[in-house]
mmCIF file of C-alpha atoms and ligand atoms in Angstrom:
data_model
loop_
_atom_site.group_PDB
_atom_site.id
_atom_site.type_symbol
_atom_site.label_atom_id
_atom_site.label_comp_id
_atom_site.label_asym_id
_atom_site.label_seq_id
_atom_site.Cartn_x
_atom_site.Cartn_y
_atom_site.Cartn_z
ATOM 1 C CA UNK E 228 2.318 -8.942 -8.259
ATOM 2 C CA UNK E 229 0.121 -6.471 -6.415
ATOM 3 C CA UNK E 230 2.983 -4.617 -4.765
ATOM 4 C CA UNK E 231 3.106 -0.866 -4.779
ATOM 5 C CA UNK E 232 6.691 -0.120 -4.626
ATOM 6 C CA UNK E 233 9.303 1.756 -6.651
ATOM 7 C CA UNK E 234 12.941 1.547 -5.560
ATOM 8 C CA UNK E 235 13.501 5.138 -5.919
ATOM 9 C CA UNK E 236 10.367 6.065 -3.947
ATOM 10 C CA UNK E 237 10.983 4.281 -1.025
ATOM 11 C CA UNK E 238 14.516 5.535 -0.853
ATOM 12 C CA UNK E 239 13.811 9.129 -0.962
ATOM 13 C CA UNK E 240 10.648 9.025 0.953
ATOM 14 C CA UNK E 241 12.707 7.278 3.919
ATOM 15 C CA UNK E 242 15.244 9.971 3.863
ATOM 16 C CA UNK E 243 12.885 12.675 4.062
ATOM 17 C CA UNK E 244 10.838 10.950 6.793
ATOM 18 C CA UNK E 245 13.687 11.029 9.022
ATOM 19 C CA UNK E 246 13.199 14.505 10.484
ATOM 20 C CA UNK E 247 9.717 13.825 10.889
ATOM 21 C CA UNK E 248 10.032 10.559 12.956
ATOM 22 C CA UNK E 249 12.509 12.398 15.166
ATOM 23 C CA UNK E 250 10.156 14.612 17.063
ATOM 24 C CA UNK E 251 9.664 13.194 20.312
ATOM 25 C CA UNK E 252 10.878 9.878 19.478
ATOM 26 C CA UNK E 253 13.771 8.105 21.350
ATOM 27 C CA UNK E 254 15.541 11.299 22.634
ATOM 28 C CA UNK E 255 13.727 11.146 25.985
ATOM 29 C CA UNK E 256 15.276 7.995 27.569
ATOM 30 C CA UNK E 257 18.756 9.420 26.327
ATOM 31 C CA UNK E 258 18.100 12.600 28.076
ATOM 32 C CA UNK E 259 17.413 10.823 31.335
ATOM 33 C CA UNK E 260 20.674 8.968 30.768
ATOM 34 C CA UNK E 261 18.936 5.941 31.466
ATOM 35 C CA UNK E 262 19.870 2.785 29.616
ATOM 36 C CA UNK E 263 16.591 1.863 28.239
ATOM 37 C CA UNK E 264 16.672 -0.628 25.418
ATOM 38 C CA UNK E 265 15.120 0.413 22.393
ATOM 39 C CA UNK E 266 12.842 -2.075 20.465
ATOM 40 C CA UNK E 267 11.131 -1.882 17.326
ATOM 41 C CA UNK E 268 7.990 -3.839 16.048
ATOM 42 C CA UNK E 269 6.983 -3.393 12.419
ATOM 43 C CA UNK E 270 3.732 -4.100 10.555
ATOM 44 C CA UNK E 271 2.560 -3.537 7.273
ATOM 45 C CA UNK E 272 3.786 -3.719 3.756
ATOM 46 C CA UNK E 273 6.690 -3.506 1.187
ATOM 47 C CA UNK E 274 7.637 0.031 2.235
ATOM 48 C CA UNK E 275 8.800 -1.585 5.518
ATOM 49 C CA UNK E 276 9.142 -5.269 4.686
ATOM 50 C CA UNK E 277 13.036 -6.164 5.165
ATOM 51 C CA UNK E 278 12.621 -9.868 3.997
ATOM 52 C CA UNK E 279 9.691 -11.828 4.920
ATOM 53 C CA UNK E 280 8.456 -12.608 1.612
ATOM 54 C CA UNK E 281 9.647 -16.258 0.493
ATOM 55 C CA UNK E 282 12.587 -16.289 -1.980
ATOM 56 C CA UNK E 283 10.727 -18.619 -4.267
ATOM 57 C CA UNK E 284 7.647 -16.308 -4.706
ATOM 58 C CA UNK E 285 9.164 -12.629 -4.448
ATOM 59 C CA UNK E 286 11.108 -10.720 -6.892
ATOM 60 C CA UNK E 287 12.329 -8.636 -3.911
ATOM 61 C CA UNK E 288 15.091 -11.441 -3.889
ATOM 62 C CA UNK E 289 16.238 -10.602 -7.468
ATOM 63 C CA UNK E 290 18.632 -7.986 -9.091
ATOM 64 C CA UNK E 291 18.133 -4.923 -9.249
ATOM 65 C CA UNK E 292 16.844 -4.665 -5.604
ATOM 66 C CA UNK E 293 19.212 -4.320 -3.075
ATOM 67 C CA UNK E 294 22.079 -3.021 -5.486
ATOM 68 C CA UNK E 295 22.882 0.065 -3.337
ATOM 69 C CA UNK E 296 22.346 -1.633 -0.058
ATOM 70 C CA UNK E 297 23.223 -4.306 1.035
ATOM 71 C CA UNK E 298 24.809 -4.709 -2.242
ATOM 72 C CA UNK E 299 22.683 -7.820 -3.208
ATOM 73 C CA UNK E 300 19.110 -8.615 -3.017
ATOM 74 C CA UNK E 301 17.924 -8.850 0.563
ATOM 75 C CA UNK E 302 14.147 -9.219 0.295
ATOM 76 C CA UNK E 303 13.533 -5.190 0.294
ATOM 77 C CA UNK E 304 11.413 -3.687 -2.471
ATOM 78 C CA UNK E 305 14.075 -1.078 -2.725
ATOM 79 C CA UNK E 306 17.497 -0.581 -4.372
ATOM 80 C CA UNK E 307 18.638 0.206 -0.915
ATOM 81 C CA UNK E 308 17.219 0.863 2.489
ATOM 82 C CA UNK E 309 13.461 0.882 3.279
ATOM 83 C CA UNK E 310 11.619 2.850 5.990
ATOM 84 C CA UNK E 311 12.254 0.158 8.733
ATOM 85 C CA UNK E 312 16.092 0.574 8.259
ATOM 86 C CA UNK E 313 16.115 4.335 8.277
ATOM 87 C CA UNK E 314 13.969 4.516 11.536
ATOM 88 C CA UNK E 315 15.963 1.693 13.268
ATOM 89 C CA UNK E 316 19.188 3.761 12.462
ATOM 90 C CA UNK E 317 17.536 6.779 13.935
ATOM 91 C CA UNK E 318 16.750 4.927 17.034
ATOM 92 C CA UNK E 319 20.505 3.574 17.137
ATOM 93 C CA UNK E 320 19.524 0.099 16.691
ATOM 94 C CA UNK E 321 20.016 -2.470 13.995
ATOM 95 C CA UNK E 322 17.026 -3.080 11.618
ATOM 96 C CA UNK E 323 14.833 -5.696 13.480
ATOM 97 C CA UNK E 324 14.973 -9.248 12.044
ATOM 98 C CA UNK E 325 12.207 -10.154 9.484
ATOM 99 C CA UNK E 326 9.833 -12.398 11.430
ATOM 100 C CA UNK E 327 9.882 -15.304 8.799
ATOM 101 C CA UNK E 328 13.711 -15.302 8.807
ATOM 102 C CA UNK E 329 13.915 -16.055 12.537
ATOM 103 C CA UNK E 330 14.991 -19.407 13.249
ATOM 104 C CA UNK E 331 14.564 -19.397 16.892
ATOM 105 C CA UNK E 332 13.802 -16.691 19.501
ATOM 106 C CA UNK E 333 17.154 -16.254 21.107
ATOM 107 C CA UNK E 334 17.566 -12.939 22.823
ATOM 108 C CA UNK E 335 20.233 -11.682 20.114
ATOM 109 C CA UNK E 336 17.896 -12.112 17.225
ATOM 110 C CA UNK E 337 15.039 -10.431 18.663
ATOM 111 C CA UNK E 338 16.686 -7.762 20.851
ATOM 112 C CA UNK E 339 16.063 -4.830 18.523
ATOM 113 C CA UNK E 340 12.374 -6.092 17.792
ATOM 114 C CA UNK E 341 10.765 -8.156 14.934
ATOM 115 C CA UNK E 342 9.661 -6.960 11.677
ATOM 116 C CA UNK E 343 6.321 -8.397 10.698
ATOM 117 C CA UNK E 344 5.771 -6.441 7.517
ATOM 118 C CA UNK E 345 5.009 -8.372 4.428
ATOM 119 C CA UNK E 346 5.241 -6.679 1.011
ATOM 120 C CA UNK E 347 2.038 -6.529 -1.136
ATOM 121 C CA UNK E 348 -0.280 -6.727 1.913
ATOM 122 C CA UNK E 349 -2.897 -4.286 3.142
ATOM 123 C CA UNK E 350 -5.297 -4.283 6.083
ATOM 124 C CA UNK E 351 -7.699 -6.711 3.929
ATOM 125 C CA UNK E 352 -6.656 -9.459 1.530
ATOM 126 C CA UNK E 353 -4.956 -8.281 -1.132
ATOM 127 C CA UNK E 354 -4.117 -9.992 -4.637
ATOM 128 C CA UNK E 355 -1.057 -11.807 -2.796
ATOM 129 C CA UNK E 356 -3.913 -13.694 -0.823
ATOM 130 C CA UNK E 357 -1.172 -16.053 0.477
ATOM 131 C CA UNK E 358 0.510 -13.226 2.544
ATOM 132 C CA UNK E 359 -0.688 -12.274 6.137
ATOM 133 C CA UNK E 360 -2.576 -9.045 6.223
ATOM 134 C CA UNK E 361 -2.146 -6.630 8.929
ATOM 135 C CA UNK E 362 -4.690 -8.364 11.332
ATOM 136 C CA UNK E 363 -2.414 -11.717 10.833
ATOM 137 C CA UNK E 364 0.899 -9.920 11.380
ATOM 138 C CA UNK E 365 -0.550 -8.599 14.833
ATOM 139 C CA UNK E 366 -1.577 -12.223 15.730
ATOM 140 C CA UNK E 367 1.976 -13.310 15.164
ATOM 141 C CA UNK E 368 3.010 -10.630 17.590
ATOM 142 C CA UNK E 369 0.260 -11.427 19.937
ATOM 143 C CA UNK E 370 1.449 -15.067 20.171
ATOM 144 C CA UNK E 371 5.056 -14.055 21.086
ATOM 145 C CA UNK E 372 3.731 -11.615 23.755
ATOM 146 C CA UNK E 373 1.480 -14.260 25.163
ATOM 147 C CA UNK E 374 4.712 -16.539 25.501
ATOM 148 C CA UNK E 375 6.228 -13.709 27.307
ATOM 149 C CA UNK E 376 9.087 -13.458 24.589
ATOM 150 C CA UNK E 377 9.155 -9.450 25.724
ATOM 151 C CA UNK E 378 9.001 -8.252 29.238
ATOM 152 C CA UNK E 379 6.434 -5.597 29.788
ATOM 153 C CA UNK E 380 9.208 -3.036 30.512
ATOM 154 C CA UNK E 381 10.214 -3.750 27.016
ATOM 155 C CA UNK E 382 7.127 -3.502 25.481
ATOM 156 C CA UNK E 383 6.227 -0.259 27.044
ATOM 157 C CA UNK E 384 9.508 1.104 25.964
ATOM 158 C CA UNK E 385 9.139 0.109 22.419
ATOM 159 C CA UNK E 386 8.191 1.796 19.188
ATOM 160 C CA UNK E 387 5.685 0.495 16.458
ATOM 161 C CA UNK E 388 5.953 1.332 13.001
ATOM 162 C CA UNK E 389 2.787 0.692 10.769
ATOM 163 C CA UNK E 390 3.205 1.003 7.029
ATOM 164 C CA UNK E 391 0.106 0.993 4.731
ATOM 165 C CA UNK E 392 1.098 2.393 1.406
ATOM 166 C CA UNK E 393 -1.847 1.404 -0.616
ATOM 167 C CA UNK E 394 -2.264 -2.181 -1.451
ATOM 168 C CA UNK E 395 -5.832 -2.469 -0.649
ATOM 169 C CA UNK E 396 -6.606 0.377 -3.174
ATOM 170 C CA UNK E 397 -4.379 -1.240 -5.955
ATOM 171 C CA UNK E 398 -6.049 -4.529 -5.381
ATOM 172 C CA UNK E 399 -9.417 -2.790 -5.542
ATOM 173 C CA UNK E 400 -8.403 -0.979 -8.873
ATOM 174 C CA UNK E 401 -7.094 -4.358 -10.561
ATOM 175 C CA UNK E 402 -10.334 -6.010 -9.691
ATOM 176 C CA UNK E 403 -12.823 -3.274 -10.552
ATOM 177 C CA UNK E 404 -10.814 -1.200 -12.984
ATOM 178 C CA UNK E 405 -12.626 2.108 -11.610
ATOM 179 C CA UNK E 406 -12.555 4.392 -8.922
ATOM 180 C CA UNK E 407 -16.081 4.439 -8.154
ATOM 181 C CA UNK E 408 -15.992 2.609 -4.666
ATOM 182 C CA UNK E 409 -12.695 3.886 -3.566
ATOM 183 C CA UNK E 410 -14.185 6.795 -1.144
ATOM 184 C CA UNK E 411 -16.331 3.920 0.579
ATOM 185 C CA UNK E 412 -13.230 1.520 0.457
ATOM 186 C CA UNK E 413 -11.237 4.358 1.939
ATOM 187 C CA UNK E 414 -13.505 4.525 5.174
ATOM 188 C CA UNK E 415 -13.136 0.749 5.653
ATOM 189 C CA UNK E 416 -9.492 0.818 5.026
ATOM 190 C CA UNK E 417 -8.917 3.575 7.875
ATOM 191 C CA UNK E 418 -11.452 1.962 10.283
ATOM 192 C CA UNK E 419 -9.707 -1.303 9.909
ATOM 193 C CA UNK E 420 -6.377 0.418 10.365
ATOM 194 C CA UNK E 421 -7.707 2.180 13.634
ATOM 195 C CA UNK E 422 -8.870 -1.274 14.979
ATOM 196 C CA UNK E 423 -5.201 -2.402 14.152
ATOM 197 C CA UNK E 424 -3.465 0.222 15.771
ATOM 198 C CA UNK E 425 -5.503 0.235 18.695
ATOM 199 C CA UNK E 426 -4.629 -3.536 19.348
ATOM 200 C CA UNK E 427 -1.035 -2.610 19.077
ATOM 201 C CA UNK E 428 -1.602 -0.078 21.606
ATOM 202 C CA UNK E 429 -3.201 -2.421 23.911
ATOM 203 C CA UNK E 430 0.357 -4.191 24.287
ATOM 204 C CA UNK E 431 1.205 -0.987 26.188
ATOM 205 C CA UNK E 432 3.546 0.221 23.296
ATOM 206 C CA UNK E 433 3.715 3.796 23.961
ATOM 207 C CA UNK E 434 4.793 5.254 20.514
ATOM 208 C CA UNK E 435 3.090 4.029 17.251
ATOM 209 C CA UNK E 436 4.046 5.646 13.984
ATOM 210 C CA UNK E 437 1.823 5.252 11.213
ATOM 211 C CA UNK E 438 2.435 6.302 7.502
ATOM 212 C CA UNK E 439 0.074 8.344 5.492
ATOM 213 C CA UNK E 440 0.033 7.276 1.958
ATOM 214 C CA UNK E 441 2.275 8.545 -0.900
ATOM 215 C CA UNK E 442 1.094 10.487 -3.723
ATOM 216 C CA UNK E 443 -0.126 7.355 -5.700
ATOM 217 C CA UNK E 444 -0.481 9.261 -8.807
ATOM 218 C CA UNK E 445 3.353 9.527 -9.018
ATOM 219 C CA UNK E 446 3.985 5.927 -8.927
ATOM 220 C CA UNK E 447 5.257 4.856 -12.307
ATOM 221 C CA UNK E 448 2.020 2.656 -12.815
ATOM 222 C CA UNK E 449 -0.091 5.728 -12.728
ATOM 223 C CA UNK E 450 2.105 8.196 -14.389
ATOM 224 C CA UNK E 451 2.823 6.099 -17.294
ATOM 225 C CA UNK E 452 -0.210 7.285 -19.150
ATOM 226 C CA UNK E 453 1.624 10.813 -19.346
ATOM 227 C CA UNK E 454 4.653 8.967 -20.457
ATOM 228 C CA UNK E 455 6.082 9.991 -16.801
ATOM 229 C CA UNK E 456 5.632 13.479 -17.458
ATOM 230 C CA UNK E 457 3.097 14.151 -14.865
ATOM 231 C CA UNK E 458 1.617 12.609 -11.623
ATOM 232 C CA UNK E 459 -2.050 11.686 -11.964
ATOM 233 C CA UNK E 460 -3.909 14.418 -10.382
ATOM 234 C CA UNK E 461 -7.125 12.513 -9.473
ATOM 235 C CA UNK E 462 -5.011 9.784 -7.716
ATOM 236 C CA UNK E 463 -2.812 12.264 -5.737
ATOM 237 C CA UNK E 464 -6.370 13.786 -4.752
ATOM 238 C CA UNK E 465 -7.346 10.525 -3.401
ATOM 239 C CA UNK E 466 -4.117 10.065 -1.382
ATOM 240 C CA UNK E 467 -4.576 13.366 0.090
ATOM 241 C CA UNK E 468 -8.229 12.541 1.171
ATOM 242 C CA UNK E 469 -7.111 9.115 2.631
ATOM 243 C CA UNK E 470 -4.380 11.370 4.571
ATOM 244 C CA UNK E 471 -6.772 13.805 5.779
ATOM 245 C CA UNK E 472 -8.993 11.151 7.060
ATOM 246 C CA UNK E 473 -6.221 9.299 8.876
ATOM 247 C CA UNK E 474 -4.959 12.349 10.474
ATOM 248 C CA UNK E 475 -8.510 12.904 12.018
ATOM 249 C CA UNK E 476 -8.674 9.462 13.220
ATOM 250 C CA UNK E 477 -5.054 9.804 14.626
ATOM 251 C CA UNK E 478 -5.933 12.869 16.389
ATOM 252 C CA UNK E 479 -9.001 11.513 17.764
ATOM 253 C CA UNK E 480 -6.882 8.382 19.091
ATOM 254 C CA UNK E 481 -4.580 10.526 20.897
ATOM 255 C CA UNK E 482 -7.371 12.651 22.226
ATOM 256 C CA UNK E 483 -8.201 9.406 24.380
ATOM 257 C CA UNK E 484 -5.070 8.748 25.767
ATOM 258 C CA UNK E 485 -3.218 10.881 28.482
ATOM 259 C CA UNK E 486 -0.094 11.269 26.295
ATOM 260 C CA UNK E 487 -0.086 11.269 22.453
ATOM 261 C CA UNK E 488 0.840 7.602 21.358
ATOM 262 C CA UNK E 489 0.066 7.853 17.826
ATOM 263 C CA UNK E 490 2.335 9.784 15.215
ATOM 264 C CA UNK E 491 1.340 10.357 11.544
ATOM 265 C CA UNK E 492 4.338 9.837 9.123
ATOM 266 C CA UNK E 493 3.888 12.183 6.220
ATOM 267 C CA UNK E 494 4.972 10.162 3.184
ATOM 268 C CA UNK E 495 2.948 12.336 1.031
ATOM 269 C CA UNK E 496 5.053 15.501 1.427
ATOM 270 C CA UNK E 497 8.151 13.400 1.683
ATOM 271 C CA UNK E 498 7.664 12.444 -1.769
ATOM 272 C CA UNK E 499 6.551 15.771 -3.189
ATOM 273 C CA UNK E 500 9.423 17.476 -1.602
ATOM 274 C CA UNK E 501 12.056 14.855 -2.693
ATOM 275 C CA UNK E 502 10.694 15.017 -6.212
ATOM 276 C CA UNK E 503 10.535 18.709 -5.804
ATOM 277 C CA UNK E 504 7.307 18.840 -7.552
ATOM 278 C CA UNK E 505 5.962 22.498 -7.914
ATOM 279 C CA UNK E 506 2.207 21.304 -7.477
ATOM 280 C CA UNK E 507 1.108 24.359 -9.487
ATOM 281 C CA UNK E 508 3.306 23.970 -12.432
ATOM 282 C CA UNK E 509 4.292 20.529 -12.376
ATOM 283 C CA UNK E 510 6.423 20.772 -15.801
ATOM 284 C CA UNK E 511 8.411 17.760 -17.358
ATOM 285 C CA UNK E 512 8.987 15.190 -14.780
ATOM 286 C CA UNK E 513 9.884 12.436 -16.789
ATOM 287 C CA UNK E 514 13.335 11.877 -15.343
ATOM 288 C CA UNK E 515 12.089 11.841 -11.846
ATOM 289 C CA UNK E 516 8.996 9.708 -12.514
ATOM 290 C CA UNK E 517 10.221 6.919 -14.767
ATOM 291 C CA UNK E 518 10.901 3.404 -13.436
ATOM 292 C CA UNK E 519 14.444 2.887 -12.900
ATOM 293 C CA UNK E 520 14.899 -0.609 -14.336
ATOM 294 C CA UNK E 521 11.956 -1.684 -16.547
ATOM 295 C CA UNK E 522 8.941 -3.296 -15.315
ATOM 296 C CA UNK E 523 6.127 -3.172 -17.770
ATOM 297 C CA UNK E 524 4.070 -0.699 -15.769
ATOM 298 C CA UNK E 525 6.344 -0.143 -13.145
ATOM 299 C CA UNK E 526 5.130 -2.706 -10.405
ATOM 300 C CA UNK E 527 8.565 -4.004 -10.255
ATOM 301 C CA UNK E 528 10.699 -0.800 -10.837
HETATM 302 C C1 NAG A 58 -6.915 -11.309 7.520
HETATM 303 O O1 NAG A 58 -6.513 -12.485 6.966
HETATM 304 C C2 NAG A 58 -7.243 -13.586 7.741
HETATM 305 C C3 NAG A 58 -6.688 -14.806 7.181
HETATM 306 O O2 NAG A 58 -6.716 -14.938 5.780
HETATM 307 C C4 NAG A 58 -8.656 -13.526 7.140
HETATM 308 O O3 NAG A 58 -9.566 -14.549 7.798
HETATM 309 C C5 NAG A 58 -9.401 -12.299 7.813
HETATM 310 O O4 NAG A 58 -10.720 -11.904 7.639
HETATM 311 C C6 NAG A 58 -8.394 -10.788 7.228
HETATM 312 N N1 NAG A 58 -8.843 -9.711 7.866
HETATM 313 C C7 NAG A 58 -9.517 -8.804 7.497
HETATM 314 C C8 NAG A 58 -9.562 -7.535 8.236
HETATM 315 O O5 NAG A 58 -9.497 -8.722 6.168
HETATM 316 C C1 NAG A 59 -9.919 16.732 -5.545
HETATM 317 O O1 NAG A 59 -10.875 16.345 -4.759
HETATM 318 C C2 NAG A 59 -11.682 17.718 -4.457
HETATM 319 C C3 NAG A 59 -12.679 17.363 -3.474
HETATM 320 O O2 NAG A 59 -12.311 16.174 -2.723
HETATM 321 C C4 NAG A 59 -12.491 18.049 -5.735
HETATM 322 O O3 NAG A 59 -13.171 19.317 -5.593
HETATM 323 C C5 NAG A 59 -11.446 18.418 -6.869
HETATM 324 O O4 NAG A 59 -12.088 18.531 -8.109
HETATM 325 C C6 NAG A 59 -10.616 17.131 -6.855
HETATM 326 N N1 NAG A 59 -9.373 17.363 -7.919
HETATM 327 C C7 NAG A 59 -9.194 16.560 -8.971
HETATM 328 C C8 NAG A 59 -8.103 16.987 -9.845
HETATM 329 O O5 NAG A 59 -9.732 15.307 -8.911
HETATM 330 C C1 NAG A 60 10.885 15.582 -20.923
HETATM 331 O O1 NAG A 60 12.164 15.297 -20.640
HETATM 332 C C2 NAG A 60 12.757 14.144 -21.214
HETATM 333 C C3 NAG A 60 14.010 13.843 -20.589
HETATM 334 O O2 NAG A 60 14.791 14.917 -20.369
HETATM 335 C C4 NAG A 60 12.758 14.400 -22.476
HETATM 336 O O3 NAG A 60 13.177 13.251 -23.448
HETATM 337 C C5 NAG A 60 11.389 14.933 -23.240
HETATM 338 O O4 NAG A 60 11.450 14.911 -24.527
HETATM 339 C C6 NAG A 60 10.754 15.978 -22.361
HETATM 340 N N1 NAG A 60 9.562 16.039 -22.941
HETATM 341 C C7 NAG A 60 8.761 17.246 -23.076
HETATM 342 C C8 NAG A 60 7.649 17.337 -23.535
HETATM 343 O O5 NAG A 60 9.524 18.259 -22.776
#
């Protein structure tokens, strides 16, 4: 499966991200003393998915996923929590229900928001063609908004998390086997991502957090060539260039709005600091970069 995911990666990145997400999020309401219910809507991939993939097709429903939390496989591509869970916890709410697991729309199941993220997806069609890309995920949300499932006050006090960890790129590499077209693809990916987040903003959501891309060269599939001793410098470089372009676009988007709506979540530095990689002398990283539990090239590690 074309799922960029590694259990330890998700765990550490999520932990390190907490402080970043904290700035400016969620505190204002509490300070005002008002009882504003917080709602979280989530779009994206396996870094945020909490169980949208069908049990019949996804390894995320098999051990060792879920062994540290919730104690058994739960459809998360992690041994424990994913980004969504940490952000929900920071907001003081329960992790929103995965869209596909909603049996009905009763107020209890959707009161903390809805998670539309599907592991393996990107902004474009990825190798997992049968899973909804980000556009389709936003369409699901649109349908609910059109049905007035959420009141406009709820929407305007809600937060969106948009996770894009690189499945568009891994799909390209799997199809073409070379880096050649990546710079061009990067521009299209970010253009499409910008269209997507604009759409989310049009629901009057006032805070939208968008992930940068993690250091792709440190994922097991890419560090395998060095026997997990080093992150692949070229791929890390690519991640950085994606992130620079993304941040420029986020800056431009915020420039259009009276108050900044969009927030960049720095997965790259979160990984680097959690792995304690000294970028100048990387040394022997074998223990940190090895997949925890098999998976030939680390896809399912
Ligand atoms: C998203 O998926 C839909 C349905 O498969 C497809 O028609 C559409 O072109 C895709 N969007 C993008 C931006 O690739
Ligand atoms: C990283 O990218 C810069 C320019 O974008 C280039 O000059 C440099 O050689 C690249 N380094 C590696 C290791 O690919
Ligand atoms: C790197 O560390 C691993 C695990 O500690 C060890 O097995 C391996 O021999 C080391 N490799 C080098 C080149 O030092």
